[in-house]
Short mmCIF file of C-alpha atoms in Angstrom, two decimals:
data_model
loop_
_atom_site.label_atom_id
_atom_site.label_comp_id
_atom_site.label_asym_id
_atom_site.label_seq_id
_atom_site.Cartn_x
_atom_site.Cartn_y
_atom_site.Cartn_z
CA MET A 16 0.00 0.00 0.00
CA THR A 17 1.04 3.53 -0.47
CA GLY A 18 0.03 7.05 0.24
CA LEU A 19 -1.62 6.67 3.70
CA ASP A 20 -3.48 9.80 4.76
CA LEU A 21 -2.31 11.60 7.91
CA PRO A 22 -5.04 10.31 10.29
CA THR A 23 -4.39 6.71 9.25
CA ALA A 24 -0.64 7.16 9.60
CA LEU A 25 -1.10 8.61 13.09
CA VAL A 26 -3.32 5.70 14.10
CA VAL A 27 -0.72 3.20 12.90
CA ALA A 28 2.10 5.03 14.67
CA ALA A 29 0.13 5.38 17.91
CA ALA A 30 -0.91 1.74 17.91
CA ALA A 31 2.65 0.56 17.33
CA ALA A 32 4.00 2.84 20.06
CA ALA A 33 1.36 1.65 22.51
CA LEU A 34 2.15 -1.98 21.75
CA VAL A 35 5.85 -1.42 22.32
CA ALA A 36 5.31 0.39 25.61
CA LEU A 37 2.79 -2.05 27.02
CA VAL A 38 4.50 -5.25 26.00
CA THR A 39 7.87 -3.93 27.18
CA LEU A 40 6.35 -3.44 30.62
CA TYR A 41 4.38 -6.66 30.50
CA ARG A 42 7.26 -8.95 29.52
CA ALA A 43 10.66 -9.16 31.19
CA ARG A 44 13.60 -10.52 29.24
CA SER A 45 17.24 -11.17 30.05
CA LYS A 46 19.74 -8.92 28.29
CA PRO A 47 20.90 -10.60 25.06
CA ARG A 48 24.06 -10.12 23.08
CA GLY A 49 23.86 -7.32 20.51
CA PHE A 50 21.33 -5.13 22.37
CA ILE A 51 22.12 -2.25 24.67
CA SER A 52 19.40 -3.01 27.19
CA VAL A 53 16.52 -5.30 28.03
CA GLY A 54 14.19 -2.55 26.85
CA ASP A 55 15.88 -2.45 23.45
CA GLN A 56 15.47 -6.20 23.06
CA ALA A 57 11.82 -6.07 24.09
CA THR A 58 11.16 -3.21 21.69
CA TYR A 59 12.79 -5.07 18.81
CA GLU A 60 10.96 -8.31 19.54
CA THR A 61 7.62 -6.54 19.85
CA LEU A 62 7.96 -4.63 16.57
CA HIS A 63 9.32 -7.68 14.75
CA THR A 64 6.53 -9.94 15.99
CA ALA A 65 3.91 -7.29 15.21
CA SER A 66 5.24 -6.94 11.65
CA LEU A 67 5.01 -10.72 11.18
CA ALA A 68 1.41 -10.66 12.35
CA ALA A 69 0.54 -7.63 10.20
CA ARG A 70 1.48 -9.26 6.92
CA HIS A 71 -1.08 -12.01 7.57
CA LEU A 72 -3.81 -9.49 8.39
CA ALA A 73 -3.32 -7.63 5.11
CA ASP A 74 -6.57 -9.09 3.75
CA GLY A 75 -8.59 -8.40 6.90
CA LEU A 76 -10.17 -10.94 9.26
CA THR A 77 -9.98 -13.88 6.87
CA ASP A 78 -9.82 -17.41 8.25
CA ASP A 79 -6.41 -18.09 6.75
CA GLY A 80 -4.96 -14.70 7.71
CA CYS A 81 -6.15 -14.93 11.33
CA THR A 82 -4.86 -18.50 11.65
CA ARG A 83 -1.42 -17.42 10.46
CA ALA A 84 -1.35 -14.23 12.54
CA ALA A 85 -2.61 -15.75 15.80
CA PRO A 86 0.72 -17.35 16.92
CA PHE A 87 2.47 -13.99 16.63
CA LEU A 88 -0.34 -12.20 18.46
CA ARG A 89 -0.19 -14.76 21.26
CA ALA A 90 3.59 -14.30 21.43
CA LEU A 91 3.03 -10.58 21.97
CA MET A 92 0.85 -11.35 24.97
CA ALA A 93 2.94 -14.29 26.28
CA THR A 94 -0.30 -15.99 27.26
CA PRO A 95 -1.50 -19.64 27.20
CA ALA A 96 -4.24 -19.00 24.63
CA LEU A 97 -5.50 -16.33 22.25
CA VAL A 98 -8.74 -16.30 20.28
CA ILE A 99 -10.05 -14.21 17.39
CA CYS A 100 -13.74 -14.36 16.58
CA ASP A 101 -16.06 -12.49 14.27
CA ARG A 102 -19.62 -11.56 15.12
CA THR A 103 -20.97 -15.09 14.78
CA SER A 104 -18.20 -17.64 15.34
CA VAL A 105 -14.65 -18.35 16.42
CA ILE A 106 -12.13 -17.83 13.63
CA VAL A 107 -9.11 -19.27 15.44
CA TRP A 108 -8.12 -20.63 18.84
CA GLU A 109 -4.36 -20.45 19.27
CA GLY A 110 -2.71 -22.23 22.19
CA GLU A 111 -3.77 -24.65 24.89
CA GLY A 112 -7.14 -25.21 26.50
CA ARG A 113 -9.20 -25.78 23.34
CA HIS A 114 -11.87 -27.47 25.48
CA HIS A 115 -12.92 -23.90 26.40
CA LEU A 116 -13.71 -23.09 22.80
CA PRO A 117 -17.49 -23.80 22.89
CA ALA A 118 -17.98 -21.04 25.45
CA VAL A 119 -16.10 -18.31 23.59
CA VAL A 120 -18.95 -16.81 21.55
CA ASP A 121 -21.16 -16.45 24.63
CA GLN A 122 -18.28 -15.02 26.66
CA ALA A 123 -17.49 -12.54 23.89
CA ALA A 124 -21.08 -11.32 23.50
CA ALA A 125 -20.52 -8.15 25.52
CA ALA A 126 -17.24 -7.41 23.69
CA LEU A 127 -19.07 -7.73 20.37
CA SER A 128 -21.35 -4.99 21.65
CA GLY A 129 -18.36 -2.68 22.03
CA ARG A 130 -16.96 -3.02 25.56
CA THR A 131 -14.05 -4.92 27.08
CA VAL A 132 -14.94 -7.99 29.16
CA VAL A 133 -12.81 -9.27 32.07
CA LEU A 134 -13.67 -12.79 33.24
CA GLY A 135 -12.43 -14.60 36.31
CA PRO A 136 -12.47 -18.25 37.47
CA ASP A 137 -16.20 -18.08 38.18
CA GLU A 138 -16.92 -17.46 34.48
CA VAL A 139 -14.02 -19.39 32.94
CA THR A 140 -14.60 -22.68 34.70
CA CYS A 141 -12.41 -25.72 34.18
CA THR A 142 -12.13 -29.14 35.81
CA SER A 143 -8.64 -29.89 34.50
CA THR A 144 -5.90 -29.36 37.06
CA GLU A 145 -3.29 -29.01 34.27
CA CYS A 146 -5.12 -26.31 32.29
CA GLN A 147 -3.75 -22.79 32.75
CA VAL A 148 -6.88 -21.15 31.40
CA ARG A 149 -8.65 -19.70 34.41
CA ALA A 150 -9.43 -16.12 33.32
CA ALA A 151 -9.88 -14.04 30.18
CA VAL A 152 -9.80 -10.52 28.80
CA ILE A 153 -11.94 -10.01 25.69
CA ALA A 154 -11.75 -6.71 23.77
CA PRO A 155 -13.74 -5.58 20.73
CA ILE A 156 -12.11 -5.20 17.32
CA GLN A 157 -13.84 -1.96 16.50
CA LEU A 158 -13.68 0.00 13.23
CA ASP A 159 -15.25 3.36 12.46
CA THR A 160 -18.14 1.43 10.95
CA GLY A 161 -18.70 -0.74 14.02
CA VAL A 162 -17.44 -3.84 15.82
CA VAL A 163 -16.31 -6.57 13.41
CA GLY A 164 -15.03 -9.10 15.93
CA ALA A 165 -13.31 -9.67 19.24
CA LEU A 166 -9.84 -10.55 20.52
CA ALA A 167 -9.75 -12.79 23.59
CA VAL A 168 -6.68 -13.59 25.69
CA TYR A 169 -6.99 -16.52 28.11
CA ALA A 170 -4.59 -16.68 31.06
CA PRO A 171 -4.18 -18.04 34.60
CA ARG A 172 -5.26 -14.68 35.99
CA THR A 173 -6.06 -11.15 34.86
CA SER A 174 -4.56 -7.79 35.79
CA ALA A 175 -4.97 -4.16 34.91
CA GLY A 176 -1.84 -4.36 32.77
CA LEU A 177 -3.08 -7.38 30.85
CA THR A 178 -6.45 -5.74 30.28
CA ARG A 179 -4.85 -2.60 28.87
CA ALA A 180 -2.48 -4.63 26.70
CA VAL A 181 -5.35 -6.68 25.22
CA GLU A 182 -7.32 -3.51 24.47
CA GLU A 183 -4.33 -1.99 22.69
CA LEU A 184 -3.68 -5.19 20.76
CA ALA A 185 -7.34 -5.33 19.67
CA GLY A 186 -7.03 -1.70 18.55
CA TRP A 187 -3.91 -2.56 16.57
CA VAL A 188 -5.69 -5.48 14.87
CA ALA A 189 -8.57 -3.13 14.05
CA THR A 190 -6.08 -0.76 12.41
CA GLN A 191 -4.76 -3.58 10.22
CA VAL A 192 -8.32 -4.46 9.20
CA GLU A 193 -9.02 -0.82 8.33
CA LEU A 194 -5.85 -0.69 6.24
CA ALA A 195 -6.99 -3.84 4.43
CA GLU A 196 -10.35 -2.22 3.68
CA LEU A 197 -8.59 0.90 2.39
CA SER A 198 -6.51 -1.31 0.11
CA PHE A 199 -9.66 -2.99 -1.20
CA GLU A 200 -11.28 0.40 -1.81
CA ARG A 201 -8.19 1.63 -3.64
CA THR A 202 -8.18 -1.47 -5.83
CA ARG A 203 -11.86 -1.09 -6.63
CA ALA A 204 -11.37 2.60 -7.43
CA MET A 205 -8.52 1.82 -9.80
CA GLU A 206 -10.57 -0.87 -11.53
CA ALA A 207 -13.41 1.60 -11.96
CA GLU A 208 -10.98 4.18 -13.38
CA LEU A 209 -9.69 1.64 -15.89
CA ARG A 210 -13.21 0.68 -16.95
CA ALA A 211 -14.02 4.35 -17.45
CA LEU A 212 -10.85 4.88 -19.45
CA ARG A 213 -11.56 1.93 -21.75
CA ALA A 214 -15.09 3.16 -22.30
CA GLN A 215 -13.79 6.64 -23.09
CA ILE A 216 -11.00 5.66 -25.46
CA SER A 217 -12.32 2.68 -27.34
CA PRO A 218 -15.40 3.91 -29.30
CA HIS A 219 -13.95 6.84 -31.20
CA PHE A 220 -10.54 5.23 -31.72
CA ILE A 221 -12.01 1.97 -32.99
CA TYR A 222 -14.22 3.83 -35.44
CA ASN A 223 -11.38 5.99 -36.76
CA SER A 224 -8.96 3.07 -37.02
CA LEU A 225 -11.38 0.87 -38.92
CA ALA A 226 -12.16 3.74 -41.26
CA ALA A 227 -8.45 4.24 -41.95
CA ILE A 228 -7.91 0.52 -42.54
CA ALA A 229 -10.90 0.37 -44.87
CA SER A 230 -9.38 3.13 -47.00
CA PHE A 231 -6.41 0.85 -47.79
CA VAL A 232 -8.34 -2.34 -48.53
CA ARG A 233 -8.54 -1.76 -52.29
CA THR A 234 -5.54 0.47 -52.91
CA ASP A 235 -2.99 -1.31 -50.69
CA PRO A 236 -4.24 -4.67 -49.35
CA ALA A 237 -0.89 -5.54 -47.74
CA ARG A 238 -0.90 -2.26 -45.81
CA ALA A 239 -4.49 -2.86 -44.75
CA ARG A 240 -3.52 -6.30 -43.43
CA GLU A 241 -0.60 -4.86 -41.43
CA LEU A 242 -2.81 -2.19 -39.93
CA LEU A 243 -5.49 -4.72 -39.08
CA LEU A 244 -2.93 -6.80 -37.16
CA GLU A 245 -1.71 -3.71 -35.30
CA PHE A 246 -5.31 -2.82 -34.52
CA ALA A 247 -5.97 -6.32 -33.17
CA ASP A 248 -2.88 -6.19 -30.94
CA PHE A 249 -3.76 -2.70 -29.72
CA THR A 250 -7.31 -3.57 -28.77
CA ARG A 251 -6.21 -6.83 -27.16
CA TYR A 252 -3.87 -4.88 -24.88
CA ALA A 253 -6.19 -1.93 -24.27
CA LEU A 254 -9.17 -4.13 -23.39
CA ARG A 255 -7.31 -6.78 -21.44
CA ARG A 256 -8.56 -7.91 -18.04
CA GLY A 257 -5.16 -8.49 -16.49
CA GLY A 258 -3.46 -6.72 -13.61
CA ALA A 259 -3.45 -2.99 -12.96
CA TYR A 260 0.25 -2.67 -13.78
CA THR A 261 2.54 -3.26 -16.72
CA THR A 262 6.12 -2.49 -17.73
CA LEU A 263 7.27 0.59 -19.58
CA GLN A 264 8.33 -1.67 -22.42
CA GLU A 265 4.84 -3.15 -22.84
CA GLU A 266 3.16 0.23 -22.51
CA LEU A 267 5.48 1.82 -25.09
CA ARG A 268 4.91 -1.04 -27.51
CA ASN A 269 1.20 -0.37 -27.33
CA VAL A 270 1.79 3.34 -27.87
CA GLU A 271 3.70 2.44 -31.03
CA ARG A 272 0.72 0.44 -32.27
CA TYR A 273 -1.55 3.39 -31.57
CA LEU A 274 0.73 5.80 -33.46
CA VAL A 275 1.00 3.46 -36.47
CA LEU A 276 -2.79 3.48 -36.71
CA GLU A 277 -3.02 7.25 -36.30
CA GLN A 278 -0.35 7.82 -38.94
CA ALA A 279 -2.45 5.76 -41.33
CA ARG A 280 -5.22 8.24 -40.70
CA PHE A 281 -3.27 11.55 -40.64
CA GLY A 282 -0.47 10.66 -43.04
CA GLU A 283 2.32 13.23 -43.28
CA ARG A 284 0.44 15.61 -40.99
CA LEU A 285 1.58 13.53 -38.00
CA GLY A 286 5.26 13.43 -37.14
CA ILE A 287 6.58 11.26 -34.31
CA THR A 288 9.77 11.48 -32.26
CA LEU A 289 10.67 8.85 -29.65
CA ARG A 290 13.47 9.23 -27.10
CA VAL A 291 13.64 6.28 -24.70
CA ALA A 292 16.35 5.38 -22.17
CA PRO A 293 16.54 1.58 -22.54
CA GLU A 294 17.62 0.98 -18.93
CA VAL A 295 14.18 1.98 -17.63
CA LEU A 296 12.14 -0.31 -19.89
CA PRO A 297 11.60 -2.94 -17.10
CA VAL A 298 10.14 -0.32 -14.71
CA GLN A 299 6.54 -1.04 -13.78
CA LEU A 300 3.79 1.56 -13.88
CA PRO A 301 -0.01 1.69 -14.01
CA TYR A 302 -1.44 0.09 -17.12
CA LEU A 303 -2.65 2.58 -19.77
CA ALA A 304 -0.76 5.49 -18.22
CA ILE A 305 1.01 6.71 -21.38
CA GLN A 306 -1.23 5.94 -24.37
CA PRO A 307 -4.08 8.24 -23.22
CA LEU A 308 -1.59 11.14 -23.01
CA VAL A 309 -0.36 10.46 -26.54
CA GLU A 310 -3.95 10.22 -27.76
CA ASN A 311 -4.74 13.53 -26.09
CA ALA A 312 -1.80 15.12 -27.92
CA VAL A 313 -2.98 13.80 -31.27
CA ARG A 314 -6.70 14.51 -30.88
CA HIS A 315 -6.57 17.86 -29.11
CA GLY A 316 -3.14 19.15 -29.95
CA LEU A 317 -2.60 18.28 -33.60
CA ALA A 318 -5.96 17.38 -35.14
CA ALA A 319 -7.13 20.99 -34.82
CA LYS A 320 -3.85 22.43 -36.11
CA ASP A 321 -3.40 23.69 -39.65
CA GLY A 322 -0.53 21.85 -41.28
CA PRO A 323 1.76 19.15 -39.91
CA GLY A 324 2.65 18.64 -36.27
CA THR A 325 4.88 16.45 -34.14
CA VAL A 326 4.36 14.37 -31.01
CA THR A 327 7.51 13.77 -28.98
CA LEU A 328 7.52 10.94 -26.45
CA SER A 329 10.48 10.88 -24.06
CA VAL A 330 11.36 8.41 -21.31
CA ALA A 331 14.33 9.47 -19.16
CA ASP A 332 16.31 7.82 -16.36
CA LEU A 333 16.40 10.07 -13.27
CA GLY A 334 18.25 7.71 -10.97
CA SER A 335 15.65 6.35 -8.55
CA GLU A 336 12.82 7.42 -10.84
CA ALA A 337 11.84 7.39 -14.49
CA GLU A 338 10.26 10.42 -16.14
CA ILE A 339 7.80 10.09 -18.99
CA SER A 340 6.80 13.11 -21.05
CA VAL A 341 4.50 13.60 -24.05
CA GLU A 342 4.92 16.87 -25.93
CA ASP A 343 3.17 18.26 -28.99
CA ASP A 344 3.50 21.48 -31.01
CA GLY A 345 -0.23 21.78 -31.52
CA VAL A 346 -2.84 24.35 -30.59
CA GLY A 347 -2.28 24.18 -26.82
CA ALA A 348 -4.93 24.90 -24.21
CA ASP A 349 -5.95 27.31 -21.48
CA PRO A 350 -4.07 26.29 -18.29
CA SER A 351 -7.14 27.00 -16.15
CA ALA A 352 -9.18 24.56 -18.25
CA ILE A 353 -6.55 21.86 -17.77
CA ARG A 354 -6.54 22.52 -14.02
CA LYS A 355 -10.30 21.96 -13.89
CA ILE A 356 -9.87 18.66 -15.75
CA LEU A 357 -7.23 17.46 -13.29
CA ASP A 358 -9.36 18.59 -10.34
CA GLY A 359 -12.35 16.67 -11.68
CA GLN A 360 -14.37 19.88 -12.17
CA SER A 361 -14.72 19.62 -15.94
CA ARG A 362 -16.43 17.12 -18.25
CA SER A 363 -14.11 18.01 -21.12
CA ASP A 364 -13.37 15.21 -23.57
CA SER A 365 -9.60 15.59 -23.14
CA VAL A 366 -8.98 11.87 -23.21
CA GLY A 367 -7.52 10.38 -20.09
CA LEU A 368 -5.75 13.37 -18.48
CA GLY A 369 -7.84 13.39 -15.31
CA ASN A 370 -8.04 9.60 -15.30
CA VAL A 371 -4.29 9.05 -15.53
CA ASP A 372 -3.59 11.80 -12.99
CA ALA A 373 -5.99 10.29 -10.45
CA ARG A 374 -4.55 6.78 -10.84
CA LEU A 375 -0.95 7.97 -10.50
CA ARG A 376 -1.79 9.77 -7.27
CA GLN A 377 -3.66 6.77 -5.93
CA VAL A 378 -0.68 4.50 -6.50
CA TYR A 379 2.33 6.67 -5.67
CA GLY A 380 0.99 9.57 -3.61
CA GLU A 381 0.10 13.20 -4.22
CA GLY A 382 3.59 14.12 -5.42
CA TYR A 383 3.35 11.87 -8.48
CA GLY A 384 0.51 13.32 -10.53
CA LEU A 385 0.67 14.83 -13.99
CA VAL A 386 2.55 18.06 -14.67
CA VAL A 387 0.99 19.95 -17.58
CA GLU A 388 2.69 22.88 -19.31
CA THR A 389 0.60 24.62 -21.94
CA ALA A 390 -0.81 27.86 -23.28
CA PRO A 391 -3.08 28.71 -26.22
CA GLY A 392 -1.08 28.36 -29.43
CA ALA A 393 2.01 27.06 -27.61
CA GLY A 394 1.50 23.31 -27.69
CA MET A 395 1.43 21.13 -24.60
CA ARG A 396 3.84 19.07 -22.54
CA VAL A 397 2.48 16.48 -20.11
CA SER A 398 4.92 14.66 -17.86
CA PHE A 399 5.00 12.44 -14.80
CA ARG A 400 7.51 10.50 -12.74
CA VAL A 401 7.33 6.96 -11.38
CA PRO A 402 9.66 5.35 -8.84
CA LYS A 403 11.73 2.53 -10.26
CA PHE A 404 10.68 0.50 -7.24
CA SER A 405 7.41 0.96 -5.39
CA PRO A 406 6.08 -1.49 -2.74
CA ALA A 407 2.51 -0.68 -3.83
CA VAL A 408 3.23 -1.72 -7.42
CA THR A 409 5.51 -4.67 -6.65
CA GLY A 410 3.09 -6.12 -4.09
CA SER A 411 0.16 -5.92 -6.52
CA SER A 412 1.88 -7.20 -9.64
#
């Protein structure tokens, strides 16, 4: 994931800090080699164990994720047993004393209503003399939208410190679930953006391309066949149902197909210049991030221009980032109109500018949107940067 908003980031930081402080106090360890103090070792172990648990909660309170995360959560509490349940059933019991499992849902009923429950030997009854489960602290896993489950820690006895630690751990789990939901929302938003982009690009381009191909059928059948193959490859890529990301090399190849088809339509009126640093070709970026910008240059920059024009596509290596720019010497545009498009305040048919800008910001953060330089009669240059490595892209590819 990328680009957490400030409130979410503060919640994550606060939850992690609380876990470190509470578990450091709750667990005593001997000083190991390589650490300055017992506190340093406890801090490291807490953060490391929490990070191991977090990766399994990345999809929310799923059965598999909770089962994998539970051992690490129990290690944080250093308790005989730990349980995660949703609103109707137990998801996982981790540790000893599984014969207590049938009573969990009833015992967690109050926690599922939003308050922490502390149970003693009178409520957590057991006839086994070897079982350490004699008490429990059950805290709600509460999101902004309501309680989605409960975290229960079973132990020989309860204390104020254990109760506070369980509440903080339940809050931390809730934060991971919220982050998972944000990730799902981001994915759904990007899929919706792509569907909108396909719907926006495909109709007019398909019509124009087929018309251009048809014009060659009788006069130059071989050329018509070549264009038809390029058209088939272009549409196959543009309408694919694969992942949300691709490589620069694949994206540029599709741009080449698009330009071949547009040159068949515009002829000598359309000039093309490509400048590509080959070392950045493997870099991944959002699918259909470049072609809409090139199409915008052709349709709105050059189509309305008297005489020939040129589209220049450049891909540069900036060290840790790659920069992609699309420039045309066409009619240009009013900067205020472009700003409205990028802000989502205009329904202009400038193909893809707002769409690409929104998706770049969703993936990489607010600092990675489109930069547009234009003025009436002065052409237009649209550029953006992408990191060569991004956890959000790599983890989703």
